[in-house]
PDB file of C-alpha atoms in Angstrom:
ATOM      1  CA  GLN A   1       2.277 -14.440  11.469  1.00 85.00           C
ATOM      2  CA  VAL A   2       3.194 -11.124   9.857  1.00 93.00           C
ATOM      3  CA  GLN A   3       2.769  -7.802  11.625  1.00 96.00           C
ATOM      4  CA  LEU A   4       2.526  -4.663   9.555  1.00 97.00           C
ATOM      5  CA  VAL A   5       2.900  -1.074  10.759  1.00 97.00           C
ATOM      6  CA  GLU A   6       2.238   1.919   8.499  1.00 97.00           C
ATOM      7  CA  SER A   7       3.659   5.388   8.936  1.00 97.00           C
ATOM      8  CA  GLY A   8       4.055   8.578   6.915  1.00 98.00           C
ATOM      9  CA  GLY A   9       0.504   9.799   6.667  1.00 97.00           C
ATOM     10  CA  GLY A  10      -0.498  13.378   7.310  1.00 97.00           C
ATOM     11  CA  LEU A  11      -2.066  16.534   5.961  1.00 98.00           C
ATOM     12  CA  VAL A  12      -0.875  17.873   2.608  1.00 98.00           C
ATOM     13  CA  GLN A  13      -2.147  20.423   0.099  1.00 98.00           C
ATOM     14  CA  ALA A  14      -3.410  19.338  -3.304  1.00 98.00           C
ATOM     15  CA  GLY A  15      -0.499  18.841  -5.665  1.00 98.00           C
ATOM     16  CA  GLY A  16       1.787  17.856  -2.881  1.00 98.00           C
ATOM     17  CA  SER A  17       3.533  14.579  -2.044  1.00 98.00           C
ATOM     18  CA  LEU A  18       3.758  12.060   0.737  1.00 98.00           C
ATOM     19  CA  ARG A  19       5.628   8.785   1.186  1.00 98.00           C
ATOM     20  CA  LEU A  20       4.003   6.026   3.178  1.00 98.00           C
ATOM     21  CA  SER A  21       6.062   3.281   4.786  1.00 98.00           C
ATOM     22  CA  CYS A  22       5.026  -0.159   5.994  1.00 98.00           C
ATOM     23  CA  ALA A  23       7.432  -2.008   8.282  1.00 97.00           C
ATOM     24  CA  ALA A  24       6.945  -5.752   8.537  1.00 95.00           C
ATOM     25  CA  SER A  25       7.961  -8.128  11.285  1.00 91.00           C
ATOM     26  CA  GLY A  26       7.468 -11.811  11.957  1.00 90.00           C
ATOM     27  CA  ASP A  27       8.606 -12.965   8.547  1.00 87.00           C
ATOM     28  CA  THR A  28      10.604 -11.805   5.546  1.00 87.00           C
ATOM     29  CA  PHE A  29       9.005 -10.661   2.325  1.00 89.00           C
ATOM     30  CA  TYR A  30      10.271 -13.752   0.471  1.00 91.00           C
ATOM     31  CA  GLY A  31       7.407 -15.251  -1.497  1.00 92.00           C
ATOM     32  CA  PHE A  32       4.886 -12.539  -0.568  1.00 95.00           C
ATOM     33  CA  THR A  33       2.796 -10.127  -2.513  1.00 96.00           C
ATOM     34  CA  LEU A  34       2.596  -6.720  -0.797  1.00 97.00           C
ATOM     35  CA  GLY A  35       0.017  -4.052  -1.373  1.00 97.00           C
ATOM     36  CA  TRP A  36      -1.786  -0.884  -0.394  1.00 98.00           C
ATOM     37  CA  PHE A  37      -5.535  -0.334  -0.072  1.00 98.00           C
ATOM     38  CA  ARG A  38      -7.370   2.758   1.083  1.00 98.00           C
ATOM     39  CA  GLN A  39     -10.700   3.588   2.602  1.00 98.00           C
ATOM     40  CA  ALA A  40     -12.414   6.970   2.492  1.00 97.00           C
ATOM     41  CA  PRO A  41     -15.183   7.907   4.915  1.00 93.00           C
ATOM     42  CA  GLY A  42     -18.464   6.184   4.001  1.00 95.00           C
ATOM     43  CA  LYS A  43     -16.837   4.151   1.224  1.00 97.00           C
ATOM     44  CA  GLU A  44     -15.581   0.626   0.853  1.00 96.00           C
ATOM     45  CA  ARG A  45     -11.897  -0.193   1.112  1.00 97.00           C
ATOM     46  CA  GLU A  46     -10.395  -0.088  -2.357  1.00 97.00           C
ATOM     47  CA  PHE A  47      -7.251  -1.404  -4.021  1.00 97.00           C
ATOM     48  CA  VAL A  48      -4.444   1.049  -4.680  1.00 98.00           C
ATOM     49  CA  SER A  49      -1.339  -0.872  -5.680  1.00 98.00           C
ATOM     50  CA  GLN A  50       0.590  -4.103  -5.243  1.00 98.00           C
ATOM     51  CA  ILE A  51       4.088  -5.477  -5.849  1.00 97.00           C
ATOM     52  CA  THR A  52       5.656  -8.906  -5.661  1.00 96.00           C
ATOM     53  CA  TRP A  53       8.531  -9.524  -3.292  1.00 93.00           C
ATOM     54  CA  ASN A  54      11.020  -9.890  -6.155  1.00 92.00           C
ATOM     55  CA  ARG A  55       9.655  -6.756  -7.887  1.00 90.00           C
ATOM     56  CA  ASP A  56       8.645  -8.821 -10.947  1.00 90.00           C
ATOM     57  CA  SER A  57       5.181  -7.322 -11.033  1.00 94.00           C
ATOM     58  CA  THR A  58       3.586  -4.055  -9.981  1.00 97.00           C
ATOM     59  CA  VAL A  59      -0.068  -3.107 -10.411  1.00 97.00           C
ATOM     60  CA  TYR A  60      -1.840   0.209  -9.900  1.00 97.00           C
ATOM     61  CA  SER A  61      -5.468   1.204  -9.842  1.00 97.00           C
ATOM     62  CA  ASP A  62      -6.520   3.532 -12.644  1.00 97.00           C
ATOM     63  CA  SER A  63      -7.117   6.324 -10.171  1.00 97.00           C
ATOM     64  CA  VAL A  64      -3.458   6.482  -8.993  1.00 98.00           C
ATOM     65  CA  ASN A  65      -1.579   5.166 -12.059  1.00 97.00           C
ATOM     66  CA  GLY A  66       1.105   7.697 -13.063  1.00 97.00           C
ATOM     67  CA  ARG A  67       0.939   9.521  -9.718  1.00 98.00           C
ATOM     68  CA  PHE A  68       1.800   6.841  -7.160  1.00 98.00           C
ATOM     69  CA  SER A  69       4.786   4.521  -7.086  1.00 98.00           C
ATOM     70  CA  ILE A  70       5.109   1.333  -4.983  1.00 98.00           C
ATOM     71  CA  SER A  71       8.442  -0.050  -3.967  1.00 97.00           C
ATOM     72  CA  ILE A  72      10.016  -2.503  -1.567  1.00 96.00           C
ATOM     73  CA  ASN A  73      13.244  -2.781   0.412  1.00 94.00           C
ATOM     74  CA  ASN A  74      13.772  -6.425   1.260  1.00 89.00           C
ATOM     75  CA  ASP A  75      16.789  -5.718   3.445  1.00 90.00           C
ATOM     76  CA  ARG A  76      14.665  -3.561   5.675  1.00 90.00           C
ATOM     77  CA  ASN A  77      11.460  -5.533   5.279  1.00 93.00           C
ATOM     78  CA  THR A  78       9.726  -2.314   4.355  1.00 96.00           C
ATOM     79  CA  LEU A  79       7.142  -1.454   1.752  1.00 97.00           C
ATOM     80  CA  TYR A  80       6.703   2.099   0.440  1.00 98.00           C
ATOM     81  CA  LEU A  81       4.127   4.112  -1.425  1.00 98.00           C
ATOM     82  CA  GLN A  82       5.333   7.351  -2.989  1.00 98.00           C
ATOM     83  CA  MET A  83       2.315   9.542  -3.613  1.00 98.00           C
ATOM     84  CA  ASP A  84       2.791  12.562  -5.908  1.00 98.00           C
ATOM     85  CA  THR A  85       0.355  15.126  -7.363  1.00 98.00           C
ATOM     86  CA  LEU A  86      -2.063  14.354  -4.575  1.00 98.00           C
ATOM     87  CA  LYS A  87      -5.740  15.241  -5.026  1.00 98.00           C
ATOM     88  CA  PRO A  88      -8.466  15.779  -2.418  1.00 97.00           C
ATOM     89  CA  GLU A  89     -10.072  12.577  -3.543  1.00 97.00           C
ATOM     90  CA  ASP A  90      -6.957  10.714  -2.382  1.00 98.00           C
ATOM     91  CA  THR A  91      -8.016  11.515   1.213  1.00 98.00           C
ATOM     92  CA  ALA A  92      -8.451   8.159   3.029  1.00 98.00           C
ATOM     93  CA  VAL A  93      -6.969   5.836   5.540  1.00 98.00           C
ATOM     94  CA  TYR A  94      -4.252   3.865   3.778  1.00 98.00           C
ATOM     95  CA  TYR A  95      -3.669   0.264   4.704  1.00 98.00           C
ATOM     96  CA  CYS A  96      -0.658  -1.897   4.081  1.00 98.00           C
ATOM     97  CA  THR A  97      -1.408  -5.545   3.338  1.00 97.00           C
ATOM     98  CA  ALA A  98       0.496  -8.794   2.556  1.00 97.00           C
ATOM     99  CA  GLN A  99      -0.281 -12.214   1.264  1.00 96.00           C
ATOM    100  CA  ARG A 100       1.876 -15.324   0.762  1.00 94.00           C
ATOM    101  CA  GLY A 101       2.017 -16.139  -2.921  1.00 90.00           C
ATOM    102  CA  THR A 102      -0.283 -14.296  -5.201  1.00 90.00           C
ATOM    103  CA  ALA A 103      -3.033 -11.802  -4.516  1.00 89.00           C
ATOM    104  CA  ARG A 104      -5.463  -9.723  -6.536  1.00 87.00           C
ATOM    105  CA  ALA A 105      -7.279  -6.416  -6.210  1.00 87.00           C
ATOM    106  CA  ARG A 106     -10.086  -8.176  -4.333  1.00 89.00           C
ATOM    107  CA  LEU A 107     -10.041  -7.589  -0.597  1.00 89.00           C
ATOM    108  CA  SER A 108     -10.583 -11.254   0.254  1.00 89.00           C
ATOM    109  CA  THR A 109      -7.326 -12.362  -1.322  1.00 92.00           C
ATOM    110  CA  TRP A 110      -5.238 -10.614   1.321  1.00 96.00           C
ATOM    111  CA  LYS A 111      -4.528 -12.041   4.778  1.00 95.00           C
ATOM    112  CA  PHE A 112      -2.288  -9.705   6.753  1.00 96.00           C
ATOM    113  CA  TRP A 113      -3.223  -6.030   7.401  1.00 97.00           C
ATOM    114  CA  GLY A 114      -1.763  -3.030   9.125  1.00 97.00           C
ATOM    115  CA  GLN A 115      -3.757  -0.640  11.315  1.00 97.00           C
ATOM    116  CA  GLY A 116      -3.781   2.119   8.701  1.00 97.00           C
ATOM    117  CA  THR A 117      -2.437   5.664   8.422  1.00 98.00           C
ATOM    118  CA  GLN A 118      -4.556   8.752   7.640  1.00 98.00           C
ATOM    119  CA  VAL A 119      -3.818  10.819   4.531  1.00 98.00           C
ATOM    120  CA  THR A 120      -5.657  14.066   4.164  1.00 98.00           C
ATOM    121  CA  VAL A 121      -5.351  16.247   1.066  1.00 98.00           C
ATOM    122  CA  SER A 122      -6.713  19.767   1.300  1.00 97.00           C
ATOM    123  CA  SER A 123      -7.897  21.713  -1.721  1.00 93.00           C
TER     124      SER A 123
END
């Protein structure tokens, strides 16, 4: 069983930056795909980005491509999401997620989830 704990959310002005962290315990990242989803009020949870444990593959949603950067530190068992040029529409609860093997942008392909961290971008 993998436990995931996010941190780093907060309130930031439009154009600003935040870095989210996701600390994992219970297993190493070996063989996993790690990812970030987000959920805005009244909306469905949506895919943001994912990375494989060996960094062979990274994927971003169109809405964050070029502004967000996903990375992983296997020594610390920690996943990161660097968010730059933030926009008010990025306001959401951000969730860290993990799946052994492969995963896709569909919610159902991911097994392990964190509790979420709130990101609020003011205009």
